[in-house]
Coordinates of C-alpha atoms and ligand atoms in Angstrom, one line a residue:
X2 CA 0.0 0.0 0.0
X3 CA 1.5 3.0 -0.8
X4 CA 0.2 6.6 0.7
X5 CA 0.8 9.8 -1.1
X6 CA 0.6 12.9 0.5
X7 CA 1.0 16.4 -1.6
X8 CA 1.2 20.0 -0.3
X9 CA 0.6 22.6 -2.8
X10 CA 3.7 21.7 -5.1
X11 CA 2.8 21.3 -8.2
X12 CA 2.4 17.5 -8.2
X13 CA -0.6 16.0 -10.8
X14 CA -2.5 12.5 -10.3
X15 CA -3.2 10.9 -13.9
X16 CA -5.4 8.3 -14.3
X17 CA -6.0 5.7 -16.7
X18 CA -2.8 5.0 -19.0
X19 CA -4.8 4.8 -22.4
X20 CA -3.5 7.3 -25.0
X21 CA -5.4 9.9 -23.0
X22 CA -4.1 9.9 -19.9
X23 CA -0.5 9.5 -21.6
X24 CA -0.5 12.6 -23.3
X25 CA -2.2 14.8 -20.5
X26 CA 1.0 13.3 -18.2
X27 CA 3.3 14.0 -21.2
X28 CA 2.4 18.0 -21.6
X29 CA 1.9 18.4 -17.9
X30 CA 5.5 16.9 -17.1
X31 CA 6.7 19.1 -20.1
X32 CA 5.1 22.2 -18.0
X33 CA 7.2 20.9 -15.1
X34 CA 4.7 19.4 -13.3
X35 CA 5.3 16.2 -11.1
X36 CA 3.2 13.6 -12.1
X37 CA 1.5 10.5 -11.4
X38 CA 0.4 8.3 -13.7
X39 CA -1.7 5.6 -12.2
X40 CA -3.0 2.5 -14.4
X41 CA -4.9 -0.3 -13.2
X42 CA -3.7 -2.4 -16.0
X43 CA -0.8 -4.3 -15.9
X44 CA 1.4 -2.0 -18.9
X45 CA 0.0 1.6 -19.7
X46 CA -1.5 1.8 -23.5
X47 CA -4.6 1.1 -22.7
X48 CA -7.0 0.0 -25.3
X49 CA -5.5 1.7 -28.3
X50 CA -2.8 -0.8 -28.0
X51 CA -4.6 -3.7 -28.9
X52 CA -6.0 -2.2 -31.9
X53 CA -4.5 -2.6 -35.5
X54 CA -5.9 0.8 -37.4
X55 CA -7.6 3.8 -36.2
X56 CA -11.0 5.5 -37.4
X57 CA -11.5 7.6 -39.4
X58 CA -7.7 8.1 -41.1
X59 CA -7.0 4.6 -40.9
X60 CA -3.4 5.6 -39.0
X61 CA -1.6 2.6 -37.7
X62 CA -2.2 2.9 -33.7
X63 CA 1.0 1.5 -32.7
X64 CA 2.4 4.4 -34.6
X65 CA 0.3 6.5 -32.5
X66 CA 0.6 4.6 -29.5
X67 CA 4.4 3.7 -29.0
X68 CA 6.7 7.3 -28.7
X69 CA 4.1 8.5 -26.2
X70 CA 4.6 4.9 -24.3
X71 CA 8.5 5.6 -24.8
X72 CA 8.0 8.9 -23.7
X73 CA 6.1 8.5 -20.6
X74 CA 8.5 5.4 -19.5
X75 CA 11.9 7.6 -19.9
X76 CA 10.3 11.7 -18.9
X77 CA 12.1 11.8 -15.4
X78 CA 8.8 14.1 -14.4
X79 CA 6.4 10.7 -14.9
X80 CA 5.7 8.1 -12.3
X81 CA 4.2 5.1 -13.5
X82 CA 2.2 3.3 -10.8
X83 CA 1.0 0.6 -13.0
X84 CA -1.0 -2.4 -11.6
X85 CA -2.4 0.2 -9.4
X86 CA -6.1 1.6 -8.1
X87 CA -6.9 4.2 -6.1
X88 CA -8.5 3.4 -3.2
X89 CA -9.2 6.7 -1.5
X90 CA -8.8 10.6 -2.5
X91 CA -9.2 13.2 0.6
X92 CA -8.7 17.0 0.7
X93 CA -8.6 19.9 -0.8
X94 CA -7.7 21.4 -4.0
X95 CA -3.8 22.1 -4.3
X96 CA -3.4 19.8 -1.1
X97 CA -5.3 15.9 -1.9
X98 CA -4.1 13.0 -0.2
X99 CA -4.8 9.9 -2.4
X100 CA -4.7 6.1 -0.8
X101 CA -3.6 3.8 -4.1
X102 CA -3.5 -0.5 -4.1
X103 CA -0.4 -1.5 -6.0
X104 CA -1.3 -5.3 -6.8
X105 CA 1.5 -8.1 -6.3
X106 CA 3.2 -8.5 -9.8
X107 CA 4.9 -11.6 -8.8
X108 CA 7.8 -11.0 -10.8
X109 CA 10.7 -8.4 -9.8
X110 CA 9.6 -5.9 -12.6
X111 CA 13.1 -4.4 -12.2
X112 CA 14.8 -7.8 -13.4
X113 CA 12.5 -8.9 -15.6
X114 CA 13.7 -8.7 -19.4
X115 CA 10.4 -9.9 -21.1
X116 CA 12.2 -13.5 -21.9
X117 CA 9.2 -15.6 -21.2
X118 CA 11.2 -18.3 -19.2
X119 CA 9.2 -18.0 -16.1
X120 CA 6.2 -19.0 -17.9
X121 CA 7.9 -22.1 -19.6
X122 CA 9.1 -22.8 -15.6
X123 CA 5.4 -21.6 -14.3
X124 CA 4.9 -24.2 -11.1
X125 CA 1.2 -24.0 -12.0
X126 CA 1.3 -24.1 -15.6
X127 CA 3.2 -27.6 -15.4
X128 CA 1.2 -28.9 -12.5
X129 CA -2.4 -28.8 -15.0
X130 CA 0.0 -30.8 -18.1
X131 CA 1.0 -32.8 -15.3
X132 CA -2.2 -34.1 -14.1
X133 CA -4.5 -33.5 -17.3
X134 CA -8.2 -33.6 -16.3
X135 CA -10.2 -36.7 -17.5
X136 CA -11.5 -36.0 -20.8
X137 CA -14.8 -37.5 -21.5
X138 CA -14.9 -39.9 -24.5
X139 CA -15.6 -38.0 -28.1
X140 CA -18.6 -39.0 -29.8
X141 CA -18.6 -38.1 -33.5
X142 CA -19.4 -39.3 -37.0
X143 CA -16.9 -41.2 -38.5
X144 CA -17.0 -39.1 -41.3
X145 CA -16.6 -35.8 -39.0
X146 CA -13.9 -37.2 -37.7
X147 CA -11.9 -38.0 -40.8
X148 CA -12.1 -34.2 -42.1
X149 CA -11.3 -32.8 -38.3
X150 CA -8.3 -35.0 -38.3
X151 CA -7.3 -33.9 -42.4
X152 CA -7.8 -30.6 -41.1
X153 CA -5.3 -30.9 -37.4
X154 CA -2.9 -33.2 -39.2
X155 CA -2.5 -29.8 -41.8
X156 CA -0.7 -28.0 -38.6
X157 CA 2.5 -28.8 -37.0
X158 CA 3.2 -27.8 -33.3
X159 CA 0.7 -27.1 -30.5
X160 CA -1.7 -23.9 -29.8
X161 CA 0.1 -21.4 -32.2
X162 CA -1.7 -23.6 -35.2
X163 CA -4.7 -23.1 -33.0
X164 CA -6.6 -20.1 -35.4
X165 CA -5.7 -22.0 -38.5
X166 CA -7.5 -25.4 -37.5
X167 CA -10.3 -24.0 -36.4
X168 CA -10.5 -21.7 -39.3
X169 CA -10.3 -24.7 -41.7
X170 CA -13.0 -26.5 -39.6
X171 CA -15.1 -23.7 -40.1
X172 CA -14.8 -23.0 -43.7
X173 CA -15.7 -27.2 -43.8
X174 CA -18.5 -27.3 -41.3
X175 CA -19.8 -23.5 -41.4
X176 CA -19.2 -23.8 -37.9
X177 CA -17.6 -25.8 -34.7
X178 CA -19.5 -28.3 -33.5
X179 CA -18.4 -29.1 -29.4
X180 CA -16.8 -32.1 -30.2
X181 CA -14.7 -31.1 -33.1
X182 CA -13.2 -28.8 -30.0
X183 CA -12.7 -31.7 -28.1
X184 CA -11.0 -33.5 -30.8
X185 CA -8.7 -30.5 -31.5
X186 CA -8.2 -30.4 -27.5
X187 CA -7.0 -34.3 -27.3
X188 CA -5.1 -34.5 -30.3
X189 CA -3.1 -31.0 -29.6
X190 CA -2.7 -31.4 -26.7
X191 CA -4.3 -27.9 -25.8
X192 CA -6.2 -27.2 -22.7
X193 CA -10.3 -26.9 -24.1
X194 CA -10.6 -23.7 -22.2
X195 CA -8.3 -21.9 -24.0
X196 CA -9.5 -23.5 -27.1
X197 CA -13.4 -22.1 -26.0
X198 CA -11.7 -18.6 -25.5
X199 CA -10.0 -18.4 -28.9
X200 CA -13.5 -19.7 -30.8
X201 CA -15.6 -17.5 -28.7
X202 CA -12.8 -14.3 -29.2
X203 CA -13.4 -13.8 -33.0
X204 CA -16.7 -13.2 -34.6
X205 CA -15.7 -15.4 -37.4
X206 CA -16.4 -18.5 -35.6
X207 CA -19.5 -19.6 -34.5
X208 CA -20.3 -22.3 -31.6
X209 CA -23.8 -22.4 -33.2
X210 CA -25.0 -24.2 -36.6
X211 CA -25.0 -21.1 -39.4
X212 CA -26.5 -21.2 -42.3
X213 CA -25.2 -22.3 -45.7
X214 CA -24.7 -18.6 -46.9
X215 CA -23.5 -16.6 -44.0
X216 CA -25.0 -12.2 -44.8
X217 CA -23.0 -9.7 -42.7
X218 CA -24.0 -6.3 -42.8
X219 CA -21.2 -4.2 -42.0
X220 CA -22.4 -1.4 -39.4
X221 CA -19.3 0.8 -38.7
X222 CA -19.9 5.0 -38.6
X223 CA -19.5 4.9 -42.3
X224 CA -21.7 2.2 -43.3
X225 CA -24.6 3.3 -40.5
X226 CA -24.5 7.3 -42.0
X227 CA -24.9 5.8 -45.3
X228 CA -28.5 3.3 -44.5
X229 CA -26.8 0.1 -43.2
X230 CA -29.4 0.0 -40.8
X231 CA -32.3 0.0 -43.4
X232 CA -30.6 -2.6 -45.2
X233 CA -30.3 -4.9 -41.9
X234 CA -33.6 -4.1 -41.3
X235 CA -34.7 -5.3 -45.1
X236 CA -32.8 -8.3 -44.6
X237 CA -35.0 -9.1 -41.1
X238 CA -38.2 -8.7 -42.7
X239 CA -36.8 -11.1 -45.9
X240 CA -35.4 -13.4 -44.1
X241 CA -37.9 -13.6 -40.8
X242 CA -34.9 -13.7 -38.5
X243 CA -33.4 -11.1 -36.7
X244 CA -29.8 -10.4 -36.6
X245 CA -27.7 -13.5 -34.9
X246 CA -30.5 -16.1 -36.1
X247 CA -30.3 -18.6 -38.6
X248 CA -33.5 -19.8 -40.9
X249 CA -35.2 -22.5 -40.4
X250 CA -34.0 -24.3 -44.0
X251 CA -30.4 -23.3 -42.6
X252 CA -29.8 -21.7 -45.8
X253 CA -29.0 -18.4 -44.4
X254 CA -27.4 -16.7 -41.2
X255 CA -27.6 -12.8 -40.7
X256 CA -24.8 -10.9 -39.0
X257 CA -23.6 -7.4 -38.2
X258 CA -19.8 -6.3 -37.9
X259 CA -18.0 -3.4 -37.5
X260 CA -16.0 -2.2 -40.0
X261 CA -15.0 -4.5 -42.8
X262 CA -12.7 -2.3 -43.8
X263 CA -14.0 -0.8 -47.3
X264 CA -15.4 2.3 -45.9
X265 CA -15.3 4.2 -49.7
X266 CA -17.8 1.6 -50.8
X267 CA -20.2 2.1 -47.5
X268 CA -23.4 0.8 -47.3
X269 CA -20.7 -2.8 -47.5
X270 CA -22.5 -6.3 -47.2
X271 CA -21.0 -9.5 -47.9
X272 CA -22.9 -12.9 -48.3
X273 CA -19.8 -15.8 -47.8
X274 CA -16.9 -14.3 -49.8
X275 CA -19.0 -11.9 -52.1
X276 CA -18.6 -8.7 -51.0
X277 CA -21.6 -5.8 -52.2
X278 CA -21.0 -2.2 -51.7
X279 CA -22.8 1.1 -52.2
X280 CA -26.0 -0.6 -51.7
X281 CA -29.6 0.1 -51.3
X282 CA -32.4 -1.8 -49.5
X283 CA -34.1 -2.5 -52.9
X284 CA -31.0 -4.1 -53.9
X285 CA -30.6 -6.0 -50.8
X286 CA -33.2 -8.1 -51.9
X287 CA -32.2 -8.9 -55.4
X288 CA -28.9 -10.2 -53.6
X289 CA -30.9 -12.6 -51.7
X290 CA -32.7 -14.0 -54.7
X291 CA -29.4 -14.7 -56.0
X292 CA -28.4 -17.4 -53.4
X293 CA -31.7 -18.9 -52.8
X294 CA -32.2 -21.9 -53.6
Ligands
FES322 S1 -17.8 1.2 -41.8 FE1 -16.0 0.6 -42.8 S2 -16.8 -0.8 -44.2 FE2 -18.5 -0.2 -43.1

């Protein structure tokens, strides 16, 4: 527990480390203020750092993102508290006294060099491969079976081919049945939960049967200012499903995104790997006809 106590010296609490908080700790340590930056969050970047592009210039983030991380770790004005919440604030303005947790990191952050080791050497970690759980039998058509096991026996090495299988047991079954998980699980040697949190991470898998032709209506800004919702709406009414469902003769799934990335051709749809842009509701529903049956 640490306690901080400030007279009237200039000293600034920041918090949240996102790209926010960074830069308002950046220009008030460049004013000469003392600062500190407290994140809950293990590393300060927030969520910017886990994103690829931004919106609406399509910048790289990490661009963005990285000097100001740089910057913030080296300005000898900046205090990173990471792994740290504020607990209590009391006082005055110019004179606060604020009562901030810093969680156990269990790892000497001052030694540590990023290597990884410790988490090949993890106690726990080789405890659970030690003593796998029982896994209950797989049941599954033989013929299932054969194209799960074409599919794994694609992919060397263990849960870095993870994304790949599952994406080729996908694009055969339209979507991963529970035991094809368990199949992946036993023969990879990968725990299922992490398996369960990797198919349930990405929108392009599905737990659930889909339908032969799978419609996603794409309703970033750009699409939504330009009707997308009127077209998901026409496709609702078509269909009789709303957005998630499947129909009945499992010939078609509807789904919304965000951002497909063709912004210049918004109001974007795309049925499997068609892709349709600059499209109207009437339209809509000339591009269902064409993948009826
Ligand atoms: S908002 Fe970018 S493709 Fe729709």
């Amino acid at each position: 527990m640490i306690q901080k106590t400030s007279e009237k010296v200039g000293a600034v609490l920041v918090v949240g480390g996102g790209v926010g908080g960074m830069q308002a700790s950046l220009d008030l340590a460049e004013a000469g203020y003392k600062v500190y930056l407290v994140e809950k969050g293990p590393s300060i970047g927030g969520v910017m750092a886990q994103l690829d592009k931004t919106f609406p210039t399509n910048d790289c983030a990490m661009c963005t993102l990285a000097p100001r991380m740089v910057d913030c770790g080296r300005h000898l004005n900046i205090e990173k508290l990471t792994y740290s919440e504020i607990e209590s604030i009391e006082g005055t303005a110019g004179n606060f006294s604020v009562r901030i947790r810093k969680k156990a990191r269990s790892v000497d952050i001052d030694k540590c060099t990023g290597c990884g080791e410790c988490v090949e050497n993890c106690l726990v970690r080789n405890i659970v491969y030690l003593e796998p759980p029982a896994v209950p039998k797989i049941e599954m058509e033989e013929d299932m079976q054969t194209k799960v096991d074409a599919i794994i026996s694609r992919y060397e090495g263990g849960s870095e081919s993870l994304v790949p299988i599952l994406q080729g047991i996908t694009s055969e079954l339209n979507w991963l049945p529970r035991e094809t998980l368990m199949r992946v699980a036993e023969v990879k040697k990968i725990p299922i939960e992490h398996i369960l949190r990797i198919a349930t991470f990405y929108k392009a898998f599905s737990l659930e049967p889909r339908g032969e032709n799978i419609i996603t209506v794409c309703m970033g800004t750009a699409c939504h200012v330009k009707g997308a919702p009127r077209i998901l709406e026409r496709f609702e009414r078509e269909l009789g499903i709303e957005t998630g469902q499947t129909t009945s003769d499992m010939q078609f799934t509807l789904e919304a995104v965000r951002c497909i990335g063709c912004c210049g051709l918004s109001p974007v749809i795309t049925v499997g790997d068609d892709l349709y842009g600059k499209l109207t509701p009437a339209e809509a529903g000339k591009v269902l006809e064409k993948y009826r049956d």
